[in-house]
mmCIF file of C-alpha atoms in Angstrom:
data_model
loop_
_atom_site.group_PDB
_atom_site.id
_atom_site.type_symbol
_atom_site.label_atom_id
_atom_site.label_comp_id
_atom_site.label_asym_id
_atom_site.label_seq_id
_atom_site.Cartn_x
_atom_site.Cartn_y
_atom_site.Cartn_z
ATOM 1 C CA ARG A 59 -11.825 17.560 4.553
ATOM 2 C CA ALA A 60 -14.516 19.982 3.276
ATOM 3 C CA LEU A 61 -15.239 17.467 0.564
ATOM 4 C CA LEU A 62 -15.805 14.764 3.263
ATOM 5 C CA GLN A 63 -18.069 16.948 5.020
ATOM 6 C CA VAL A 64 -20.268 17.703 2.023
ATOM 7 C CA PHE A 65 -20.283 13.800 1.597
ATOM 8 C CA TRP A 66 -21.402 12.880 4.692
ATOM 9 C CA SER A 67 -24.007 15.632 4.812
ATOM 10 C CA ARG A 68 -25.606 14.026 1.457
ATOM 11 C CA TYR A 69 -25.126 10.486 2.782
ATOM 12 C CA PRO A 70 -25.219 10.185 6.460
ATOM 13 C CA LEU A 71 -24.123 7.296 7.982
ATOM 14 C CA PRO A 72 -24.768 6.242 11.611
ATOM 15 C CA LEU A 73 -21.045 6.537 12.375
ATOM 16 C CA GLN A 74 -19.370 9.460 10.921
ATOM 17 C CA PRO A 75 -15.547 9.566 10.647
ATOM 18 C CA VAL A 76 -13.486 11.742 12.987
ATOM 19 C CA LEU A 77 -10.876 13.175 10.809
ATOM 20 C CA GLN A 78 -7.465 13.342 12.925
ATOM 21 C CA PRO A 79 -3.994 13.968 11.411
ATOM 22 C CA LEU A 80 -1.490 11.350 12.325
ATOM 23 C CA ALA A 81 2.178 11.451 12.498
ATOM 24 C CA PRO A 82 4.633 8.438 12.620
ATOM 25 C CA PRO A 83 5.199 6.777 14.830
ATOM 26 C CA GLU A 84 1.764 6.553 16.092
ATOM 27 C CA VAL A 85 -1.216 3.663 16.686
ATOM 28 C CA VAL A 86 -4.689 4.481 16.820
ATOM 29 C CA THR A 87 -7.831 2.547 17.313
ATOM 30 C CA ARG A 88 -11.012 4.062 15.755
ATOM 31 C CA PHE A 89 -14.346 2.014 14.856
ATOM 32 C CA HIS A 90 -12.504 -1.479 15.571
ATOM 33 C CA LEU A 91 -9.763 -0.079 13.003
ATOM 34 C CA LYS A 92 -6.410 -0.354 14.325
ATOM 35 C CA ILE A 93 -4.198 2.147 12.201
ATOM 36 C CA GLU A 94 -0.367 2.030 12.653
ATOM 37 C CA VAL A 95 1.425 4.988 10.971
ATOM 38 C CA PHE A 96 5.292 4.427 10.676
ATOM 39 C CA PRO A 97 7.988 6.569 8.793
ATOM 40 C CA ILE A 98 9.419 5.274 5.417
ATOM 41 C CA ARG A 99 12.127 6.670 3.277
ATOM 42 C CA HIS A 100 11.337 8.797 0.333
ATOM 43 C CA GLY A 101 14.650 10.638 -0.061
ATOM 44 C CA ARG A 102 14.674 13.628 2.154
ATOM 45 C CA GLN A 103 10.869 14.256 2.103
ATOM 46 C CA PRO A 104 9.153 12.850 5.077
ATOM 47 C CA SER A 105 6.947 10.036 3.991
ATOM 48 C CA MET A 106 4.734 7.358 5.785
ATOM 49 C CA GLY A 107 3.300 4.067 5.462
ATOM 50 C CA TYR A 108 0.153 2.591 7.120
ATOM 51 C CA ARG A 109 -0.868 -0.699 8.456
ATOM 52 C CA ILE A 110 -4.621 -1.465 9.217
ATOM 53 C CA ASP A 111 -6.005 -4.198 11.184
ATOM 54 C CA HIS A 112 -9.653 -5.063 11.852
ATOM 55 C CA PRO A 113 -10.254 -7.936 14.595
ATOM 56 C CA ARG A 114 -12.388 -9.541 12.327
ATOM 57 C CA CYS A 115 -10.432 -9.990 9.340
ATOM 58 C CA LYS A 116 -7.664 -12.652 8.851
ATOM 59 C CA SER A 117 -5.819 -10.258 6.671
ATOM 60 C CA GLU A 118 -4.231 -6.853 7.548
ATOM 61 C CA ILE A 119 -3.567 -4.066 4.815
ATOM 62 C CA LEU A 120 -0.363 -2.722 4.446
ATOM 63 C CA PHE A 121 0.502 0.551 2.636
ATOM 64 C CA SER A 122 3.912 1.543 1.526
ATOM 65 C CA GLY A 123 3.084 4.990 0.615
ATOM 66 C CA ASP A 124 5.522 7.011 -2.002
ATOM 67 C CA ALA A 125 8.664 4.963 -1.074
ATOM 68 C CA GLU A 126 11.930 3.590 -1.665
ATOM 69 C CA PRO A 127 13.011 0.379 -0.827
ATOM 70 C CA ASP A 128 12.766 0.453 2.976
ATOM 71 C CA PRO A 129 13.136 -2.490 5.846
ATOM 72 C CA ALA A 130 9.992 -1.117 7.390
ATOM 73 C CA ILE A 131 7.946 -2.909 4.866
ATOM 74 C CA PRO A 132 9.137 -6.494 5.120
ATOM 75 C CA ALA A 133 9.420 -6.169 8.804
ATOM 76 C CA ARG A 134 5.490 -5.533 9.052
ATOM 77 C CA VAL A 135 4.565 -8.389 6.480
ATOM 78 C CA ASN A 136 3.172 -11.746 7.328
ATOM 79 C CA PRO A 137 1.595 -14.302 5.263
ATOM 80 C CA ASP A 138 -1.929 -12.929 5.725
ATOM 81 C CA THR A 139 -0.789 -9.404 4.449
ATOM 82 C CA ILE A 140 -2.305 -7.522 1.809
ATOM 83 C CA LEU A 141 0.704 -5.119 0.706
ATOM 84 C CA ILE A 142 -0.024 -2.163 -1.409
ATOM 85 C CA HIS A 143 3.152 -0.751 -2.666
ATOM 86 C CA ASP A 144 4.650 2.256 -4.685
ATOM 87 C CA CYS A 145 6.397 0.778 -7.797
ATOM 88 C CA CYS A 146 8.128 2.652 -10.636
ATOM 89 C CA GLY A 147 8.022 -0.051 -12.977
ATOM 90 C CA ARG A 148 11.338 -2.020 -14.391
ATOM 91 C CA ILE A 149 13.784 0.986 -14.387
ATOM 92 C CA PRO A 150 14.893 2.221 -10.865
ATOM 93 C CA GLN A 151 14.179 5.864 -10.241
ATOM 94 C CA ALA A 152 15.572 7.999 -7.428
ATOM 95 C CA HIS A 153 13.336 7.763 -3.958
ATOM 96 C CA HIS A 154 10.899 5.187 -5.652
ATOM 97 C CA THR A 155 10.799 1.246 -5.578
ATOM 98 C CA SER A 156 11.577 -0.499 -8.786
ATOM 99 C CA ALA A 157 10.095 -4.132 -9.717
ATOM 100 C CA ASP A 158 13.321 -5.887 -8.922
ATOM 101 C CA GLN A 159 13.921 -3.760 -5.769
ATOM 102 C CA LEU A 160 10.335 -4.934 -4.600
ATOM 103 C CA VAL A 161 11.109 -8.514 -5.443
ATOM 104 C CA GLU A 162 14.506 -8.551 -3.297
ATOM 105 C CA LEU A 163 12.509 -6.721 -0.482
ATOM 106 C CA LEU A 164 10.111 -9.135 -0.117
ATOM 107 C CA ARG A 165 12.000 -12.515 -1.006
ATOM 108 C CA ASP A 166 11.762 -13.519 2.822
ATOM 109 C CA HIS A 167 8.466 -12.034 3.269
ATOM 110 C CA PRO A 168 5.998 -12.579 0.830
ATOM 111 C CA PRO A 169 2.500 -10.888 1.437
ATOM 112 C CA LYS A 170 -0.832 -12.885 0.414
ATOM 113 C CA ARG A 171 -1.567 -10.211 -2.181
ATOM 114 C CA LEU A 172 0.551 -7.507 -3.946
ATOM 115 C CA PHE A 173 -0.964 -4.370 -5.455
ATOM 116 C CA LEU A 174 1.279 -1.949 -7.206
ATOM 117 C CA THR A 175 0.554 1.805 -7.183
ATOM 118 C CA HIS A 176 2.213 4.696 -8.476
ATOM 119 C CA LEU A 177 3.148 3.133 -11.814
ATOM 120 C CA PRO A 178 4.081 5.136 -14.905
ATOM 121 C CA TYR A 179 2.207 4.490 -18.261
ATOM 122 C CA LEU A 180 3.037 1.083 -19.227
ATOM 123 C CA SER A 181 2.300 -0.393 -22.749
ATOM 124 C CA PRO A 182 0.663 -3.980 -22.689
ATOM 125 C CA GLY A 183 3.927 -5.339 -23.891
ATOM 126 C CA ASP A 184 5.688 -3.690 -20.582
ATOM 127 C CA LEU A 185 3.045 -4.693 -18.217
ATOM 128 C CA ARG A 186 3.452 -8.430 -19.306
ATOM 129 C CA LYS A 187 7.180 -7.975 -18.583
ATOM 130 C CA LEU A 188 6.395 -6.297 -15.134
ATOM 131 C CA LYS A 189 4.056 -9.125 -14.345
ATOM 132 C CA THR A 190 6.494 -11.652 -15.181
ATOM 133 C CA ILE A 191 9.308 -10.260 -12.812
ATOM 134 C CA PHE A 192 6.956 -11.167 -9.953
ATOM 135 C CA PHE A 193 5.658 -14.460 -11.373
ATOM 136 C CA ARG A 194 9.132 -15.682 -11.688
ATOM 137 C CA HIS A 195 9.806 -14.818 -8.231
ATOM 138 C CA HIS A 196 6.788 -16.778 -6.670
ATOM 139 C CA LEU A 197 4.874 -13.645 -6.121
ATOM 140 C CA PRO A 198 1.910 -14.355 -8.592
ATOM 141 C CA GLY A 199 -0.653 -12.698 -6.577
ATOM 142 C CA VAL A 200 0.218 -9.190 -7.988
ATOM 143 C CA THR A 201 -2.461 -6.919 -9.156
ATOM 144 C CA ILE A 202 -1.849 -3.635 -11.061
ATOM 145 C CA PRO A 203 -4.967 -1.533 -10.958
ATOM 146 C CA GLY A 204 -5.545 1.191 -13.390
ATOM 147 C CA ASP A 205 -6.368 4.703 -12.601
ATOM 148 C CA GLY A 206 -9.822 4.706 -11.541
ATOM 149 C CA ASP A 207 -10.022 1.027 -10.728
ATOM 150 C CA SER A 208 -12.142 -0.216 -7.789
ATOM 151 C CA VAL A 209 -10.446 -3.000 -5.849
ATOM 152 C CA ILE A 210 -12.358 -5.434 -3.546
ATOM 153 C CA LEU A 211 -9.745 -6.582 -0.827
#
C-alpha cells in the first residue's frame, strides 16, 4: 500500500484508486470495473480467484490465483474470457493445476485466450512439450509469459 501511495504521489492520476480488501464471495464496482472475488481451492489455505468486467470490453478477465483444479473456473468461462491460470507444468503437484488437469478442466469451456502463471523453470524443450499439450486439445491460444514480461490483453 505504501508503495502505491509513493507511485501516485509521483505520478498523479485524475482518479486515484481506493484500496479496499476484498473477501469472497463479493462483487464490487469501481471506475466502471466490476470485480468479482470468489473462493478457490488451494489445499487447506484460503485462496481466491477474480473476474474483472468492463462494460466497454467484449472480453472479461478471469484470474485463478494459486489454485488446484476447481469447478469454479469453468463455471465462469465463456467464449470471450481471457483466462489467467496457475499451472505447475506437466507434472502434477499438490494444491496446483498441471497442464493435463487444466486441459480437462477447460474441455467443455475453452477460453478465448489462456495465460499460464506460476510455472516452474522450464527448458526450451519442456516449454514446447507443454504448449503441445494445449494445442493438441484445441487450446492453441495459450501464452506462457516469462518473469517480468508485459502482456497486452
